[in-house]
Amino acid sequence: MYLTYDDIFDYLKSGRRNNKNRLQAYYEGKRIILTSKDELREFLYGNNDAYADTVSFGKVSERLADEIRMISDGVIDDLYGGYLEVEKGHAGHAIANHTEPKELDDLPLCEYELLLAFENTNDAKVLEVTKYITGERTVTLGISSEDGHVIMIETASKSRGSLLFRNGWKINNDKFARNYLRSNPNSAVSESLNSVRDGIAPYMDNVTKDVMDVNSEKCTRQESNLH
C-alpha cells in the first residue's frame, strides 16, 4: 500500500498545477512520501521535522475511485492512481481533538486504529460526497474497526488529483446509522453503508463513561504492543 522511493519523481510531477512547496521541500532534503508504517507513525505521532508539511502515503485504488465517481454522480471522476496525502496540521487536529470522545456516541480514536484507517483507505466505503460554496469537495469514508467505526474525511481536489486526509474520528454503530444510513435515501449509498455495518461488531446504544474508560485502557494495551 505504501509508496516506494521509485514513486518520488512521479509524485513531484503529479497534480494539475506545479506544487512549489513539494518541490522546495524535496530540495531541502525533507521526505515527501511515506514508505512504511513506521514512517507513518513517526509522521503522525513522533518528531516529523524531517518530513514535508504534506506527504503522500499511497495511491487511490481503482475500486475506491469508481465508488467515489458513483457517489458523486460522476463529478469526481479523475482519482484513480491519484495520491493519498496527509498534512501535518490536519493530522494534528484529528489526534488532538478526537483521541478522546467529544460527543455522545463518539469513541476513543486509538493510535493503532488511526494507523489502521490510513493503511485501509483503499478498502473503505464511500459514505458521502459534500460540495461547499467554496467549490471544495469532501469525501467521507467509513472503515470498520473492532468495536465501532472510524470515519476519515478527506478532500478531493481536482486540481491536485489527490485525496487529502482532513480529519478522523470514531463513532459507534448507533451514531453511524443515525448520521449516515437513515438520513440518506440513496439506495447505492445505503447498500454501501450496510456493507460497512456488516463488518462492524455489535455495540451498545449509548457510550457511558465506563465504556470510554474501558476503550481507553484497550487503546493503551494495544498501542504498547506497537512500539
PDB file of C-alpha atoms in Angstrom:
ATOM      1  CA  MET A   1       0.000   0.000   0.000  1.00  0.00           C
ATOM      2  CA  TYR A   2       2.818   2.362   0.842  1.00  0.00           C
ATOM      3  CA  LEU A   3       4.832   4.183  -1.776  1.00  0.00           C
ATOM      4  CA  THR A   4       8.423   3.337  -2.697  1.00  0.00           C
ATOM      5  CA  TYR A   5      11.319   5.637  -3.427  1.00  0.00           C
ATOM      6  CA  ASP A   6      10.706   4.956  -7.123  1.00  0.00           C
ATOM      7  CA  ASP A   7       7.494   6.992  -6.754  1.00  0.00           C
ATOM      8  CA  ILE A   8       9.213  10.210  -5.677  1.00  0.00           C
ATOM      9  CA  PHE A   9       9.696  11.799  -9.082  1.00  0.00           C
ATOM     10  CA  ASP A  10       6.207  10.851 -10.273  1.00  0.00           C
ATOM     11  CA  TYR A  11       4.809  12.414  -7.117  1.00  0.00           C
ATOM     12  CA  LEU A  12       6.799  15.588  -7.717  1.00  0.00           C
ATOM     13  CA  LYS A  13       5.176  15.865 -11.143  1.00  0.00           C
ATOM     14  CA  SER A  14       1.660  14.925 -10.029  1.00  0.00           C
ATOM     15  CA  GLY A  15      -1.327  17.225  -9.966  1.00  0.00           C
ATOM     16  CA  ARG A  16      -2.583  19.770 -12.436  1.00  0.00           C
ATOM     17  CA  ARG A  17      -0.542  22.608 -11.053  1.00  0.00           C
ATOM     18  CA  ASN A  18       3.103  22.843 -10.159  1.00  0.00           C
ATOM     19  CA  ASN A  19       3.454  22.245  -6.435  1.00  0.00           C
ATOM     20  CA  LYS A  20       6.298  24.582  -5.463  1.00  0.00           C
ATOM     21  CA  ASN A  21       6.099  23.693  -1.773  1.00  0.00           C
ATOM     22  CA  ARG A  22       6.530  19.996  -2.523  1.00  0.00           C
ATOM     23  CA  LEU A  23       9.499  20.650  -4.799  1.00  0.00           C
ATOM     24  CA  GLN A  24      11.102  23.033  -2.331  1.00  0.00           C
ATOM     25  CA  ALA A  25      10.725  20.518   0.492  1.00  0.00           C
ATOM     26  CA  TYR A  26      12.367  17.849  -1.662  1.00  0.00           C
ATOM     27  CA  TYR A  27      15.354  20.071  -2.448  1.00  0.00           C
ATOM     28  CA  GLU A  28      15.663  20.889   1.256  1.00  0.00           C
ATOM     29  CA  GLY A  29      16.097  17.178   1.913  1.00  0.00           C
ATOM     30  CA  LYS A  30      12.714  16.612   3.527  1.00  0.00           C
ATOM     31  CA  ARG A  31      10.772  13.405   2.963  1.00  0.00           C
ATOM     32  CA  ILE A  32       7.732  13.848   0.756  1.00  0.00           C
ATOM     33  CA  ILE A  33       6.472  10.249   0.760  1.00  0.00           C
ATOM     34  CA  LEU A  34       5.836   7.576   3.393  1.00  0.00           C
ATOM     35  CA  THR A  35       7.141   4.092   2.637  1.00  0.00           C
ATOM     36  CA  SER A  36       6.217   2.133   5.786  1.00  0.00           C
ATOM     37  CA  LYS A  37       4.026   2.034   8.880  1.00  0.00           C
ATOM     38  CA  ASP A  38       6.996   3.182  10.957  1.00  0.00           C
ATOM     39  CA  GLU A  39       7.275   6.330   8.840  1.00  0.00           C
ATOM     40  CA  LEU A  40       3.524   6.908   9.040  1.00  0.00           C
ATOM     41  CA  ARG A  41       3.635   6.565  12.832  1.00  0.00           C
ATOM     42  CA  GLU A  42       6.587   8.951  13.037  1.00  0.00           C
ATOM     43  CA  PHE A  43       4.814  11.497  10.829  1.00  0.00           C
ATOM     44  CA  LEU A  44       1.607  11.330  12.874  1.00  0.00           C
ATOM     45  CA  TYR A  45       2.857  10.821  16.423  1.00  0.00           C
ATOM     46  CA  GLY A  46       6.614  11.384  16.521  1.00  0.00           C
ATOM     47  CA  ASN A  47       9.109  14.041  15.536  1.00  0.00           C
ATOM     48  CA  ASN A  48       8.088  14.840  11.967  1.00  0.00           C
ATOM     49  CA  ASP A  49      10.543  17.670  11.306  1.00  0.00           C
ATOM     50  CA  ALA A  50      12.253  15.538   8.658  1.00  0.00           C
ATOM     51  CA  TYR A  51       9.050  15.445   6.607  1.00  0.00           C
ATOM     52  CA  ALA A  52       7.400  17.979   4.330  1.00  0.00           C
ATOM     53  CA  ASP A  53       4.195  19.577   5.605  1.00  0.00           C
ATOM     54  CA  THR A  54       2.203  17.436   3.152  1.00  0.00           C
ATOM     55  CA  VAL A  55       3.269  13.908   2.241  1.00  0.00           C
ATOM     56  CA  SER A  56       1.791  11.023   0.282  1.00  0.00           C
ATOM     57  CA  PHE A  57       1.347   7.565   1.783  1.00  0.00           C
ATOM     58  CA  GLY A  58      -0.224   5.694  -1.144  1.00  0.00           C
ATOM     59  CA  LYS A  59      -2.302   5.836  -4.299  1.00  0.00           C
ATOM     60  CA  VAL A  60      -6.062   5.754  -4.863  1.00  0.00           C
ATOM     61  CA  SER A  61      -7.205   2.309  -5.995  1.00  0.00           C
ATOM     62  CA  GLU A  62      -9.485   1.720  -8.951  1.00  0.00           C
ATOM     63  CA  ARG A  63     -12.237   0.394  -6.667  1.00  0.00           C
ATOM     64  CA  LEU A  64     -12.215   3.453  -4.419  1.00  0.00           C
ATOM     65  CA  ALA A  65     -12.048   5.830  -7.374  1.00  0.00           C
ATOM     66  CA  ASP A  66     -15.019   4.085  -9.007  1.00  0.00           C
ATOM     67  CA  GLU A  67     -17.072   4.284  -5.815  1.00  0.00           C
ATOM     68  CA  ILE A  68     -16.305   7.985  -5.387  1.00  0.00           C
ATOM     69  CA  ARG A  69     -17.301   8.556  -9.000  1.00  0.00           C
ATOM     70  CA  MET A  70     -20.603   6.750  -8.411  1.00  0.00           C
ATOM     71  CA  ILE A  71     -21.486   8.518  -5.149  1.00  0.00           C
ATOM     72  CA  SER A  72     -20.542  11.918  -6.598  1.00  0.00           C
ATOM     73  CA  ASP A  73     -22.671  11.279  -9.710  1.00  0.00           C
ATOM     74  CA  GLY A  74     -19.582  11.488 -11.866  1.00  0.00           C
ATOM     75  CA  VAL A  75     -18.451  14.887 -10.600  1.00  0.00           C
ATOM     76  CA  ILE A  76     -15.208  13.470  -9.177  1.00  0.00           C
ATOM     77  CA  ASP A  77     -14.005  11.204 -11.934  1.00  0.00           C
ATOM     78  CA  ASP A  78     -10.225  11.511 -12.042  1.00  0.00           C
ATOM     79  CA  LEU A  79      -8.895   9.987  -8.824  1.00  0.00           C
ATOM     80  CA  TYR A  80      -7.713   6.543  -9.950  1.00  0.00           C
ATOM     81  CA  GLY A  81      -3.960   6.427  -9.474  1.00  0.00           C
ATOM     82  CA  GLY A  82      -4.018   9.779  -7.694  1.00  0.00           C
ATOM     83  CA  TYR A  83      -2.152  10.199  -4.462  1.00  0.00           C
ATOM     84  CA  LEU A  84      -3.389   9.704  -0.900  1.00  0.00           C
ATOM     85  CA  GLU A  85      -1.993  12.608   1.099  1.00  0.00           C
ATOM     86  CA  VAL A  86      -1.856  13.784   4.692  1.00  0.00           C
ATOM     87  CA  GLU A  87      -0.877  17.190   6.030  1.00  0.00           C
ATOM     88  CA  LYS A  88       0.684  17.861   9.438  1.00  0.00           C
ATOM     89  CA  GLY A  89      -1.953  20.344  10.557  1.00  0.00           C
ATOM     90  CA  HIS A  90      -4.926  18.164   9.669  1.00  0.00           C
ATOM     91  CA  ALA A  91      -3.374  15.082  11.260  1.00  0.00           C
ATOM     92  CA  GLY A  92      -2.534  17.053  14.380  1.00  0.00           C
ATOM     93  CA  HIS A  93      -6.116  18.291  14.629  1.00  0.00           C
ATOM     94  CA  ALA A  94      -7.525  14.753  14.431  1.00  0.00           C
ATOM     95  CA  ILE A  95      -5.134  13.464  17.083  1.00  0.00           C
ATOM     96  CA  ALA A  96      -5.572  16.443  19.408  1.00  0.00           C
ATOM     97  CA  ASN A  97      -9.348  16.622  19.136  1.00  0.00           C
ATOM     98  CA  HIS A  98     -10.558  13.056  18.612  1.00  0.00           C
ATOM     99  CA  THR A  99      -8.242  10.790  20.605  1.00  0.00           C
ATOM    100  CA  GLU A 100     -10.824  11.180  23.367  1.00  0.00           C
ATOM    101  CA  PRO A 101     -14.593  11.277  22.620  1.00  0.00           C
ATOM    102  CA  LYS A 102     -16.096  14.728  22.165  1.00  0.00           C
ATOM    103  CA  GLU A 103     -19.785  13.917  21.705  1.00  0.00           C
ATOM    104  CA  LEU A 104     -22.323  11.297  22.737  1.00  0.00           C
ATOM    105  CA  ASP A 105     -21.700   8.023  20.896  1.00  0.00           C
ATOM    106  CA  ASP A 106     -18.166   9.015  19.933  1.00  0.00           C
ATOM    107  CA  LEU A 107     -15.435   6.538  20.873  1.00  0.00           C
ATOM    108  CA  PRO A 108     -11.734   6.991  21.645  1.00  0.00           C
ATOM    109  CA  LEU A 109      -9.641   7.011  18.476  1.00  0.00           C
ATOM    110  CA  CYS A 110      -6.547   4.995  19.341  1.00  0.00           C
ATOM    111  CA  GLU A 111      -3.170   5.305  17.668  1.00  0.00           C
ATOM    112  CA  TYR A 112      -3.327   1.792  16.252  1.00  0.00           C
ATOM    113  CA  GLU A 113      -6.813   2.475  14.854  1.00  0.00           C
ATOM    114  CA  LEU A 114      -5.781   5.675  13.098  1.00  0.00           C
ATOM    115  CA  LEU A 115      -2.809   3.853  11.584  1.00  0.00           C
ATOM    116  CA  LEU A 116      -5.175   1.057  10.532  1.00  0.00           C
ATOM    117  CA  ALA A 117      -7.513   3.583   8.937  1.00  0.00           C
ATOM    118  CA  PHE A 118      -4.712   5.061   6.856  1.00  0.00           C
ATOM    119  CA  GLU A 119      -3.495   1.641   5.773  1.00  0.00           C
ATOM    120  CA  ASN A 120      -7.004   0.546   4.779  1.00  0.00           C
ATOM    121  CA  THR A 121      -8.118   3.700   2.992  1.00  0.00           C
ATOM    122  CA  ASN A 122      -8.500   1.871  -0.305  1.00  0.00           C
ATOM    123  CA  ASP A 123     -10.793  -0.699   1.346  1.00  0.00           C
ATOM    124  CA  ALA A 124     -13.038   1.980   2.852  1.00  0.00           C
ATOM    125  CA  LYS A 125     -16.654   2.570   1.875  1.00  0.00           C
ATOM    126  CA  VAL A 126     -17.662   5.947   0.491  1.00  0.00           C
ATOM    127  CA  LEU A 127     -20.385   7.363   2.727  1.00  0.00           C
ATOM    128  CA  GLU A 128     -20.989  10.740   1.134  1.00  0.00           C
ATOM    129  CA  VAL A 129     -19.516  13.465  -1.042  1.00  0.00           C
ATOM    130  CA  THR A 130     -20.156  17.056   0.047  1.00  0.00           C
ATOM    131  CA  LYS A 131     -19.648  20.211  -2.006  1.00  0.00           C
ATOM    132  CA  TYR A 132     -19.130  23.551  -0.259  1.00  0.00           C
ATOM    133  CA  ILE A 133     -19.778  27.059  -1.578  1.00  0.00           C
ATOM    134  CA  THR A 134     -16.014  27.485  -1.937  1.00  0.00           C
ATOM    135  CA  GLY A 135     -16.037  24.710  -4.527  1.00  0.00           C
ATOM    136  CA  GLU A 136     -14.190  22.350  -2.206  1.00  0.00           C
ATOM    137  CA  ARG A 137     -15.457  18.767  -2.065  1.00  0.00           C
ATOM    138  CA  THR A 138     -15.003  16.368   0.821  1.00  0.00           C
ATOM    139  CA  VAL A 139     -15.293  12.607   0.605  1.00  0.00           C
ATOM    140  CA  THR A 140     -16.347  10.825   3.799  1.00  0.00           C
ATOM    141  CA  LEU A 141     -15.055   7.268   4.085  1.00  0.00           C
ATOM    142  CA  GLY A 142     -16.054   4.529   6.539  1.00  0.00           C
ATOM    143  CA  ILE A 143     -13.598   1.901   7.749  1.00  0.00           C
ATOM    144  CA  SER A 144     -14.575  -0.964  10.070  1.00  0.00           C
ATOM    145  CA  SER A 145     -12.881  -1.302  13.442  1.00  0.00           C
ATOM    146  CA  GLU A 146     -13.073  -3.956  16.147  1.00  0.00           C
ATOM    147  CA  ASP A 147     -15.785  -2.355  18.265  1.00  0.00           C
ATOM    148  CA  GLY A 148     -17.086   0.676  16.379  1.00  0.00           C
ATOM    149  CA  HIS A 149     -16.295   2.707  13.344  1.00  0.00           C
ATOM    150  CA  VAL A 150     -13.568   5.016  12.100  1.00  0.00           C
ATOM    151  CA  ILE A 151     -14.516   7.734   9.646  1.00  0.00           C
ATOM    152  CA  MET A 152     -11.942   9.658   7.670  1.00  0.00           C
ATOM    153  CA  ILE A 153     -12.907  12.900   5.971  1.00  0.00           C
ATOM    154  CA  GLU A 154     -10.715  13.644   3.007  1.00  0.00           C
ATOM    155  CA  THR A 155     -10.692  16.433   0.484  1.00  0.00           C
ATOM    156  CA  ALA A 156     -10.921  15.529  -3.171  1.00  0.00           C
ATOM    157  CA  SER A 157      -9.139  18.256  -5.088  1.00  0.00           C
ATOM    158  CA  LYS A 158      -9.483  18.044  -8.847  1.00  0.00           C
ATOM    159  CA  SER A 159      -6.593  20.450  -9.299  1.00  0.00           C
ATOM    160  CA  ARG A 160      -4.328  18.109  -7.335  1.00  0.00           C
ATOM    161  CA  GLY A 161      -5.842  14.808  -8.464  1.00  0.00           C
ATOM    162  CA  SER A 162      -5.490  13.502  -4.924  1.00  0.00           C
ATOM    163  CA  LEU A 163      -7.337  12.690  -1.708  1.00  0.00           C
ATOM    164  CA  LEU A 164      -6.051  14.719   1.222  1.00  0.00           C
ATOM    165  CA  PHE A 165      -6.803  13.473   4.748  1.00  0.00           C
ATOM    166  CA  ARG A 166      -8.728  16.156   6.628  1.00  0.00           C
ATOM    167  CA  ASN A 167      -9.960  14.595   9.838  1.00  0.00           C
ATOM    168  CA  GLY A 168     -10.626  11.296  11.592  1.00  0.00           C
ATOM    169  CA  TRP A 169     -12.791  10.153  14.483  1.00  0.00           C
ATOM    170  CA  LYS A 170     -14.586   7.077  15.765  1.00  0.00           C
ATOM    171  CA  ILE A 171     -18.284   6.559  16.405  1.00  0.00           C
ATOM    172  CA  ASN A 172     -20.438   3.624  17.477  1.00  0.00           C
ATOM    173  CA  ASN A 173     -22.983   1.801  15.325  1.00  0.00           C
ATOM    174  CA  ASP A 174     -25.949   3.810  16.575  1.00  0.00           C
ATOM    175  CA  LYS A 175     -24.457   7.135  15.585  1.00  0.00           C
ATOM    176  CA  PHE A 176     -23.278   5.667  12.303  1.00  0.00           C
ATOM    177  CA  ALA A 177     -26.799   4.575  11.403  1.00  0.00           C
ATOM    178  CA  ARG A 178     -28.327   7.808  12.655  1.00  0.00           C
ATOM    179  CA  ASN A 179     -25.966  10.098  10.744  1.00  0.00           C
ATOM    180  CA  TYR A 180     -25.275   8.188   7.559  1.00  0.00           C
ATOM    181  CA  LEU A 181     -27.802   5.420   6.962  1.00  0.00           C
ATOM    182  CA  ARG A 182     -31.271   6.596   7.943  1.00  0.00           C
ATOM    183  CA  SER A 183     -30.806  10.123   6.599  1.00  0.00           C
ATOM    184  CA  ASN A 184     -29.567   9.052   3.176  1.00  0.00           C
ATOM    185  CA  PRO A 185     -32.242   7.779   0.759  1.00  0.00           C
ATOM    186  CA  ASN A 186     -29.729   6.989  -1.983  1.00  0.00           C
ATOM    187  CA  SER A 187     -30.010   3.226  -2.465  1.00  0.00           C
ATOM    188  CA  ALA A 188     -26.441   2.898  -3.697  1.00  0.00           C
ATOM    189  CA  VAL A 189     -25.197   4.701  -0.618  1.00  0.00           C
ATOM    190  CA  SER A 190     -27.435   2.622   1.649  1.00  0.00           C
ATOM    191  CA  GLU A 191     -26.040  -0.582   0.172  1.00  0.00           C
ATOM    192  CA  SER A 192     -22.543   0.751   0.716  1.00  0.00           C
ATOM    193  CA  LEU A 193     -23.319   1.647   4.312  1.00  0.00           C
ATOM    194  CA  ASN A 194     -24.911  -1.709   5.023  1.00  0.00           C
ATOM    195  CA  SER A 195     -21.786  -3.455   3.776  1.00  0.00           C
ATOM    196  CA  VAL A 196     -19.747  -1.358   6.191  1.00  0.00           C
ATOM    197  CA  ARG A 197     -22.077  -2.219   9.071  1.00  0.00           C
ATOM    198  CA  ASP A 198     -21.744  -5.922   8.309  1.00  0.00           C
ATOM    199  CA  GLY A 199     -18.085  -5.625   9.220  1.00  0.00           C
ATOM    200  CA  ILE A 200     -18.661  -3.821  12.497  1.00  0.00           C
ATOM    201  CA  ALA A 201     -19.126  -5.731  15.739  1.00  0.00           C
ATOM    202  CA  PRO A 202     -22.407  -5.019  17.592  1.00  0.00           C
ATOM    203  CA  TYR A 203     -22.062  -2.175  20.037  1.00  0.00           C
ATOM    204  CA  MET A 204     -24.180  -0.793  22.843  1.00  0.00           C
ATOM    205  CA  ASP A 205     -26.595   2.057  22.147  1.00  0.00           C
ATOM    206  CA  ASN A 206     -25.009   4.741  24.287  1.00  0.00           C
ATOM    207  CA  VAL A 207     -21.403   5.324  25.261  1.00  0.00           C
ATOM    208  CA  THR A 208     -21.060   5.765  29.011  1.00  0.00           C
ATOM    209  CA  LYS A 209     -18.001   6.984  30.887  1.00  0.00           C
ATOM    210  CA  ASP A 210     -17.247   3.409  31.971  1.00  0.00           C
ATOM    211  CA  VAL A 211     -17.248   2.247  28.365  1.00  0.00           C
ATOM    212  CA  MET A 212     -14.990   5.155  27.420  1.00  0.00           C
ATOM    213  CA  ASP A 213     -12.591   4.180  30.203  1.00  0.00           C
ATOM    214  CA  VAL A 214     -12.556   0.548  29.071  1.00  0.00           C
ATOM    215  CA  ASN A 215     -11.837   1.601  25.497  1.00  0.00           C
ATOM    216  CA  SER A 216      -9.107   3.983  26.647  1.00  0.00           C
ATOM    217  CA  GLU A 217      -7.457   1.129  28.550  1.00  0.00           C
ATOM    218  CA  LYS A 218      -7.748  -1.032  25.459  1.00  0.00           C
ATOM    219  CA  CYS A 219      -6.067   1.705  23.414  1.00  0.00           C
ATOM    220  CA  THR A 220      -3.181   1.727  25.886  1.00  0.00           C
ATOM    221  CA  ARG A 221      -2.820  -2.050  25.815  1.00  0.00           C
ATOM    222  CA  GLN A 222      -2.953  -2.255  22.037  1.00  0.00           C
ATOM    223  CA  GLU A 223      -0.557   0.625  21.500  1.00  0.00           C
ATOM    224  CA  SER A 224       2.005  -0.790  23.935  1.00  0.00           C
ATOM    225  CA  ASN A 225       2.404  -3.686  21.505  1.00  0.00           C
ATOM    226  CA  LEU A 226       3.195  -1.351  18.621  1.00  0.00           C
ATOM    227  CA  HIS A 227       6.419   0.129  19.959  1.00  0.00           C
TER     228      HIS A 227
END
